[in-house]
Amino acid sequence: MNIIITGGAGFIGSHVVDRYLKAGHSVAVIDNLSTGSVKNLNPRAKFYKLDLKNHSQLDKIFKREKPEIVNHHAAQAEVRRSVDDPIFDAQTNIIGGLNILHCCVKYKVKKIIYANTGGALYGAAPSAKLPVREDYPIKPESPYGMSKYTFENYLELYSKLFVLKYTSLRYANIYGPRQNPQGEAGVVAIFIGLMLANQSPKIFGDGRQTRDYLFVADVAQANVLALTRARNQKINLGTAQQTSVNQIYKMIAAEIGFTGKPIYSPAIKGEIRRASQNWDLAKKKLGWSPKVDLATGIKKTLKKKHSRPDLDNPFFALVN
């Protein structure tokens, strides 16, 4: 199939690109490189450097590539920035997304696969409701969560108005090789980057806040399965487990041999206290389940094994 992947030079998107190419598909990447990197790009994929807000140029790419599937990973993904600049967040995540949908309808794309967020959608669910299911009430606590949810609603609307199929994958906290400790949000990459530089990471709040950490290879597999399954479904991707930031700190420090203490700072506005996602629906609709446990995933992330010889990024490795 001909596939366009937005955000395909980013951490998660680049892994999806690799898996699609490995499966024999033709892939074109659209990325403005604001958080992604050309180092992440698979040389077998076509690449267009473009901001999704540029509708006219986006239209030209769709006309040229004639995609059957669009995988939409491009996003403004920082909670803190969304609180500071909600207009920018909405312009990227909603307006940029609508430009994609317009082109999907115009050029008769069969399906769009959407990389959504889980924790930022569900908000502060009580412990008794964790791990949350897809029918848990949506309660965004940040502009980022609101913009991601808004676009998911547009997907549902377009599926009814224009018969455009979709699958919205609601991600837990994704980690793994290629995650940029200086760019895209991700406590695992940030902690690893600082500890390897012998610097003490900063923990916002008391560190007892929990997240559901999912390895990027498992996410890439779900995106492969979604090519032909889970029509018009909103599906959680997670492990149903909770791990605190303090626990993550200790696990990474032990693996690296770092003996420094964390620096505790005030909690960030808009960030939720606990998060964990049930994946029963993913098993039912996609035939998917998480395969890589957290300890193994951290070891894989730390491996300084390059999958491409021209790269010097120690976090870059092709995950099998």
PDB file of N, CA and C in Angstrom, residues 64-127:
ATOM      1  N   ARG A  64       0.509  13.909  -5.443  1.00  0.00           N
ATOM      2  CA  ARG A  64       1.644  13.179  -6.009  1.00  0.00           C
ATOM      3  C   ARG A  64       1.720  11.746  -5.481  1.00  0.00           C
ATOM      4  N   GLU A  65       1.519  11.569  -4.180  1.00  0.00           N
ATOM      5  CA  GLU A  65       1.734  10.261  -3.552  1.00  0.00           C
ATOM      6  C   GLU A  65       0.534   9.318  -3.649  1.00  0.00           C
ATOM      7  N   LYS A  66      -0.662   9.883  -3.766  1.00  0.00           N
ATOM      8  CA  LYS A  66      -1.891   9.071  -3.854  1.00  0.00           C
ATOM      9  C   LYS A  66      -1.950   8.006  -2.748  1.00  0.00           C
ATOM     10  N   PRO A  67      -1.934   8.416  -1.482  1.00  0.00           N
ATOM     11  CA  PRO A  67      -1.912   7.434  -0.390  1.00  0.00           C
ATOM     12  C   PRO A  67      -3.234   6.699  -0.226  1.00  0.00           C
ATOM     13  N   GLU A  68      -3.122   5.442   0.125  1.00  0.00           N
ATOM     14  CA  GLU A  68      -4.305   4.662   0.509  1.00  0.00           C
ATOM     15  C   GLU A  68      -4.555   4.771   2.014  1.00  0.00           C
ATOM     16  N   ILE A  69      -3.460   4.923   2.752  1.00  0.00           N
ATOM     17  CA  ILE A  69      -3.503   5.032   4.211  1.00  0.00           C
ATOM     18  C   ILE A  69      -2.722   6.268   4.637  1.00  0.00           C
ATOM     19  N   VAL A  70      -3.237   6.985   5.637  1.00  0.00           N
ATOM     20  CA  VAL A  70      -2.479   8.059   6.281  1.00  0.00           C
ATOM     21  C   VAL A  70      -2.309   7.697   7.747  1.00  0.00           C
ATOM     22  N   ASN A  71      -1.074   7.727   8.202  1.00  0.00           N
ATOM     23  CA  ASN A  71      -0.771   7.501   9.613  1.00  0.00           C
ATOM     24  C   ASN A  71      -0.333   8.844  10.195  1.00  0.00           C
ATOM     25  N   HIS A  72      -1.130   9.368  11.112  1.00  0.00           N
ATOM     26  CA  HIS A  72      -0.946  10.746  11.580  1.00  0.00           C
ATOM     27  C   HIS A  72      -0.296  10.789  12.962  1.00  0.00           C
ATOM     28  N   HIS A  73       1.025  10.980  12.961  1.00  0.00           N
ATOM     29  CA  HIS A  73       1.780  11.085  14.205  1.00  0.00           C
ATOM     30  C   HIS A  73       2.234  12.508  14.519  1.00  0.00           C
ATOM     31  N   ALA A  74       2.246  13.389  13.540  1.00  0.00           N
ATOM     32  CA  ALA A  74       2.719  14.754  13.775  1.00  0.00           C
ATOM     33  C   ALA A  74       1.835  15.452  14.801  1.00  0.00           C
ATOM     34  N   ALA A  75       2.463  16.126  15.755  1.00  0.00           N
ATOM     35  CA  ALA A  75       1.687  16.792  16.806  1.00  0.00           C
ATOM     36  C   ALA A  75       2.575  17.714  17.624  1.00  0.00           C
ATOM     37  N   GLN A  76       1.931  18.654  18.297  1.00  0.00           N
ATOM     38  CA  GLN A  76       2.545  19.392  19.399  1.00  0.00           C
ATOM     39  C   GLN A  76       2.249  18.539  20.624  1.00  0.00           C
ATOM     40  N   ALA A  77       3.263  17.948  21.225  1.00  0.00           N
ATOM     41  CA  ALA A  77       3.016  16.914  22.229  1.00  0.00           C
ATOM     42  C   ALA A  77       3.453  17.287  23.640  1.00  0.00           C
ATOM     43  N   GLU A  78       3.785  18.536  23.876  1.00  0.00           N
ATOM     44  CA  GLU A  78       4.260  18.928  25.198  1.00  0.00           C
ATOM     45  C   GLU A  78       3.146  19.567  26.014  1.00  0.00           C
ATOM     46  N   VAL A  79       2.816  18.948  27.137  1.00  0.00           N
ATOM     47  CA  VAL A  79       1.766  19.476  28.012  1.00  0.00           C
ATOM     48  C   VAL A  79       2.116  20.879  28.484  1.00  0.00           C
ATOM     49  N   ARG A  80       3.355  21.068  28.909  1.00  0.00           N
ATOM     50  CA  ARG A  80       3.753  22.371  29.445  1.00  0.00           C
ATOM     51  C   ARG A  80       3.633  23.471  28.402  1.00  0.00           C
ATOM     52  N   ARG A  81       4.048  23.177  27.178  1.00  0.00           N
ATOM     53  CA  ARG A  81       3.939  24.201  26.137  1.00  0.00           C
ATOM     54  C   ARG A  81       2.485  24.493  25.809  1.00  0.00           C
ATOM     55  N   SER A  82       1.643  23.478  25.863  1.00  0.00           N
ATOM     56  CA  SER A  82       0.225  23.700  25.564  1.00  0.00           C
ATOM     57  C   SER A  82      -0.417  24.623  26.591  1.00  0.00           C
ATOM     58  N   VAL A  83       0.010  24.535  27.833  1.00  0.00           N
ATOM     59  CA  VAL A  83      -0.506  25.423  28.877  1.00  0.00           C
ATOM     60  C   VAL A  83      -0.006  26.844  28.650  1.00  0.00           C
ATOM     61  N   ASP A  84       1.257  26.978  28.268  1.00  0.00           N
ATOM     62  CA  ASP A  84       1.841  28.302  28.032  1.00  0.00           C
ATOM     63  C   ASP A  84       1.329  28.944  26.750  1.00  0.00           C
ATOM     64  N   ASP A  85       1.064  28.121  25.728  1.00  0.00           N
ATOM     65  CA  ASP A  85       0.661  28.651  24.418  1.00  0.00           C
ATOM     66  C   ASP A  85      -0.416  27.757  23.804  1.00  0.00           C
ATOM     67  N   PRO A  86      -1.631  27.814  24.326  1.00  0.00           N
ATOM     68  CA  PRO A  86      -2.702  26.940  23.818  1.00  0.00           C
ATOM     69  C   PRO A  86      -3.093  27.233  22.375  1.00  0.00           C
ATOM     70  N   ILE A  87      -2.858  28.456  21.909  1.00  0.00           N
ATOM     71  CA  ILE A  87      -3.188  28.785  20.518  1.00  0.00           C
ATOM     72  C   ILE A  87      -2.273  28.014  19.570  1.00  0.00           C
ATOM     73  N   PHE A  88      -0.982  28.016  19.857  1.00  0.00           N
ATOM     74  CA  PHE A  88      -0.045  27.247  19.036  1.00  0.00           C
ATOM     75  C   PHE A  88      -0.402  25.766  19.059  1.00  0.00           C
ATOM     76  N   ASP A  89      -0.745  25.273  20.232  1.00  0.00           N
ATOM     77  CA  ASP A  89      -1.123  23.870  20.376  1.00  0.00           C
ATOM     78  C   ASP A  89      -2.312  23.531  19.479  1.00  0.00           C
ATOM     79  N   ALA A  90      -3.331  24.383  19.498  1.00  0.00           N
ATOM     80  CA  ALA A  90      -4.533  24.135  18.691  1.00  0.00           C
ATOM     81  C   ALA A  90      -4.251  24.272  17.199  1.00  0.00           C
ATOM     82  N   GLN A  91      -3.421  25.234  16.840  1.00  0.00           N
ATOM     83  CA  GLN A  91      -3.092  25.410  15.420  1.00  0.00           C
ATOM     84  C   GLN A  91      -2.406  24.168  14.859  1.00  0.00           C
ATOM     85  N   THR A  92      -1.552  23.566  15.651  1.00  0.00           N
ATOM     86  CA  THR A  92      -0.836  22.372  15.200  1.00  0.00           C
ATOM     87  C   THR A  92      -1.721  21.131  15.240  1.00  0.00           C
ATOM     88  N   ASN A  93      -2.334  20.883  16.377  1.00  0.00           N
ATOM     89  CA  ASN A  93      -3.048  19.619  16.579  1.00  0.00           C
ATOM     90  C   ASN A  93      -4.451  19.589  15.991  1.00  0.00           C
ATOM     91  N   ILE A  94      -5.086  20.752  15.855  1.00  0.00           N
ATOM     92  CA  ILE A  94      -6.439  20.780  15.289  1.00  0.00           C
ATOM     93  C   ILE A  94      -6.423  21.274  13.846  1.00  0.00           C
ATOM     94  N   ILE A  95      -5.893  22.466  13.606  1.00  0.00           N
ATOM     95  CA  ILE A  95      -5.883  23.013  12.240  1.00  0.00           C
ATOM     96  C   ILE A  95      -5.014  22.161  11.320  1.00  0.00           C
ATOM     97  N   GLY A  96      -3.822  21.796  11.781  1.00  0.00           N
ATOM     98  CA  GLY A  96      -2.973  20.918  10.973  1.00  0.00           C
ATOM     99  C   GLY A  96      -3.658  19.596  10.689  1.00  0.00           C
ATOM    100  N   GLY A  97      -4.357  19.066  11.692  1.00  0.00           N
ATOM    101  CA  GLY A  97      -5.097  17.818  11.502  1.00  0.00           C
ATOM    102  C   GLY A  97      -6.232  17.950  10.512  1.00  0.00           C
ATOM    103  N   LEU A  98      -6.934  19.081  10.553  1.00  0.00           N
ATOM    104  CA  LEU A  98      -8.027  19.304   9.599  1.00  0.00           C
ATOM    105  C   LEU A  98      -7.502  19.408   8.172  1.00  0.00           C
ATOM    106  N   ASN A  99      -6.325  19.977   8.004  1.00  0.00           N
ATOM    107  CA  ASN A  99      -5.722  20.008   6.671  1.00  0.00           C
ATOM    108  C   ASN A  99      -5.476  18.589   6.158  1.00  0.00           C
ATOM    109  N   ILE A 100      -5.034  17.719   7.057  1.00  0.00           N
ATOM    110  CA  ILE A 100      -4.842  16.315   6.693  1.00  0.00           C
ATOM    111  C   ILE A 100      -6.169  15.683   6.295  1.00  0.00           C
ATOM    112  N   LEU A 101      -7.200  15.894   7.088  1.00  0.00           N
ATOM    113  CA  LEU A 101      -8.509  15.304   6.793  1.00  0.00           C
ATOM    114  C   LEU A 101      -9.066  15.806   5.471  1.00  0.00           C
ATOM    115  N   HIS A 102      -8.882  17.090   5.196  1.00  0.00           N
ATOM    116  CA  HIS A 102      -9.363  17.646   3.925  1.00  0.00           C
ATOM    117  C   HIS A 102      -8.708  16.919   2.750  1.00  0.00           C
ATOM    118  N   CYS A 103      -7.397  16.703   2.849  1.00  0.00           N
ATOM    119  CA  CYS A 103      -6.689  16.007   1.772  1.00  0.00           C
ATOM    120  C   CYS A 103      -7.093  14.536   1.699  1.00  0.00           C
ATOM    121  N   CYS A 104      -7.356  13.928   2.843  1.00  0.00           N
ATOM    122  CA  CYS A 104      -7.796  12.530   2.851  1.00  0.00           C
ATOM    123  C   CYS A 104      -9.095  12.368   2.074  1.00  0.00           C
ATOM    124  N   VAL A 105     -10.024  13.278   2.302  1.00  0.00           N
ATOM    125  CA  VAL A 105     -11.312  13.213   1.605  1.00  0.00           C
ATOM    126  C   VAL A 105     -11.130  13.513   0.122  1.00  0.00           C
ATOM    127  N   LYS A 106     -10.376  14.555  -0.177  1.00  0.00           N
ATOM    128  CA  LYS A 106     -10.196  14.986  -1.567  1.00  0.00           C
ATOM    129  C   LYS A 106      -9.540  13.901  -2.413  1.00  0.00           C
ATOM    130  N   TYR A 107      -8.557  13.207  -1.845  1.00  0.00           N
ATOM    131  CA  TYR A 107      -7.801  12.219  -2.622  1.00  0.00           C
ATOM    132  C   TYR A 107      -8.188  10.777  -2.279  1.00  0.00           C
ATOM    133  N   LYS A 108      -9.368  10.636  -1.660  1.00  0.00           N
ATOM    134  CA  LYS A 108      -9.989   9.322  -1.457  1.00  0.00           C
ATOM    135  C   LYS A 108      -9.104   8.336  -0.699  1.00  0.00           C
ATOM    136  N   VAL A 109      -8.512   8.817   0.379  1.00  0.00           N
ATOM    137  CA  VAL A 109      -7.762   7.943   1.281  1.00  0.00           C
ATOM    138  C   VAL A 109      -8.731   6.957   1.937  1.00  0.00           C
ATOM    139  N   LYS A 110      -8.322   5.711   2.054  1.00  0.00           N
ATOM    140  CA  LYS A 110      -9.207   4.680   2.605  1.00  0.00           C
ATOM    141  C   LYS A 110      -9.321   4.755   4.129  1.00  0.00           C
ATOM    142  N   LYS A 111      -8.197   5.076   4.775  1.00  0.00           N
ATOM    143  CA  LYS A 111      -8.201   5.039   6.237  1.00  0.00           C
ATOM    144  C   LYS A 111      -7.121   5.944   6.805  1.00  0.00           C
ATOM    145  N   ILE A 112      -7.412   6.520   7.973  1.00  0.00           N
ATOM    146  CA  ILE A 112      -6.413   7.283   8.716  1.00  0.00           C
ATOM    147  C   ILE A 112      -6.210   6.628  10.079  1.00  0.00           C
ATOM    148  N   ILE A 113      -4.957   6.420  10.438  1.00  0.00           N
ATOM    149  CA  ILE A 113      -4.584   5.892  11.748  1.00  0.00           C
ATOM    150  C   ILE A 113      -4.021   7.055  12.554  1.00  0.00           C
ATOM    151  N   TYR A 114      -4.599   7.293  13.703  1.00  0.00           N
ATOM    152  CA  TYR A 114      -4.286   8.488  14.487  1.00  0.00           C
ATOM    153  C   TYR A 114      -3.540   8.127  15.766  1.00  0.00           C
ATOM    154  N   ALA A 115      -2.387   8.743  15.956  1.00  0.00           N
ATOM    155  CA  ALA A 115      -1.620   8.569  17.185  1.00  0.00           C
ATOM    156  C   ALA A 115      -2.154   9.529  18.236  1.00  0.00           C
ATOM    157  N   ASN A 116      -2.992   9.027  19.106  1.00  0.00           N
ATOM    158  CA  ASN A 116      -3.631   9.852  20.121  1.00  0.00           C
ATOM    159  C   ASN A 116      -2.953   9.637  21.478  1.00  0.00           C
ATOM    160  N   THR A 117      -3.382  10.403  22.453  1.00  0.00           N
ATOM    161  CA  THR A 117      -2.881  10.263  23.814  1.00  0.00           C
ATOM    162  C   THR A 117      -3.923   9.580  24.683  1.00  0.00           C
ATOM    163  N   GLY A 118      -3.479   8.864  25.685  1.00  0.00           N
ATOM    164  CA  GLY A 118      -4.410   8.256  26.622  1.00  0.00           C
ATOM    165  C   GLY A 118      -4.529   9.063  27.896  1.00  0.00           C
ATOM    166  N   GLY A 119      -3.406   9.190  28.612  1.00  0.00           N
ATOM    167  CA  GLY A 119      -3.415   9.863  29.898  1.00  0.00           C
ATOM    168  C   GLY A 119      -3.948  11.278  29.851  1.00  0.00           C
ATOM    169  N   ALA A 120      -3.570  12.037  28.832  1.00  0.00           N
ATOM    170  CA  ALA A 120      -4.015  13.430  28.739  1.00  0.00           C
ATOM    171  C   ALA A 120      -5.489  13.538  28.378  1.00  0.00           C
ATOM    172  N   LEU A 121      -6.078  12.463  27.843  1.00  0.00           N
ATOM    173  CA  LEU A 121      -7.511  12.447  27.538  1.00  0.00           C
ATOM    174  C   LEU A 121      -8.331  12.136  28.778  1.00  0.00           C
ATOM    175  N   TYR A 122      -7.936  11.104  29.487  1.00  0.00           N
ATOM    176  CA  TYR A 122      -8.746  10.629  30.604  1.00  0.00           C
ATOM    177  C   TYR A 122      -8.614  11.498  31.848  1.00  0.00           C
ATOM    178  N   GLY A 123      -7.522  12.251  31.933  1.00  0.00           N
ATOM    179  CA  GLY A 123      -7.354  13.108  33.091  1.00  0.00           C
ATOM    180  C   GLY A 123      -7.077  12.309  34.352  1.00  0.00           C
ATOM    181  N   ALA A 124      -7.434  12.902  35.478  1.00  0.00           N
ATOM    182  CA  ALA A 124      -7.112  12.305  36.778  1.00  0.00           C
ATOM    183  C   ALA A 124      -8.160  11.280  37.187  1.00  0.00           C
ATOM    184  N   ALA A 125      -8.064  10.095  36.640  1.00  0.00           N
ATOM    185  CA  ALA A 125      -8.996   9.022  37.006  1.00  0.00           C
ATOM    186  C   ALA A 125      -8.683   8.528  38.414  1.00  0.00           C
ATOM    187  N   PRO A 126      -9.707   8.236  39.217  1.00  0.00           N
ATOM    188  CA  PRO A 126      -9.460   7.703  40.562  1.00  0.00           C
ATOM    189  C   PRO A 126      -8.816   6.325  40.491  1.00  0.00           C
ATOM    190  N   SER A 127      -8.057   5.987  41.521  1.00  0.00           N
ATOM    191  CA  SER A 127      -7.321   4.718  41.533  1.00  0.00           C
ATOM    192  C   SER A 127      -8.223   3.516  41.291  1.00  0.00           C
TER     193      SER A 127
END
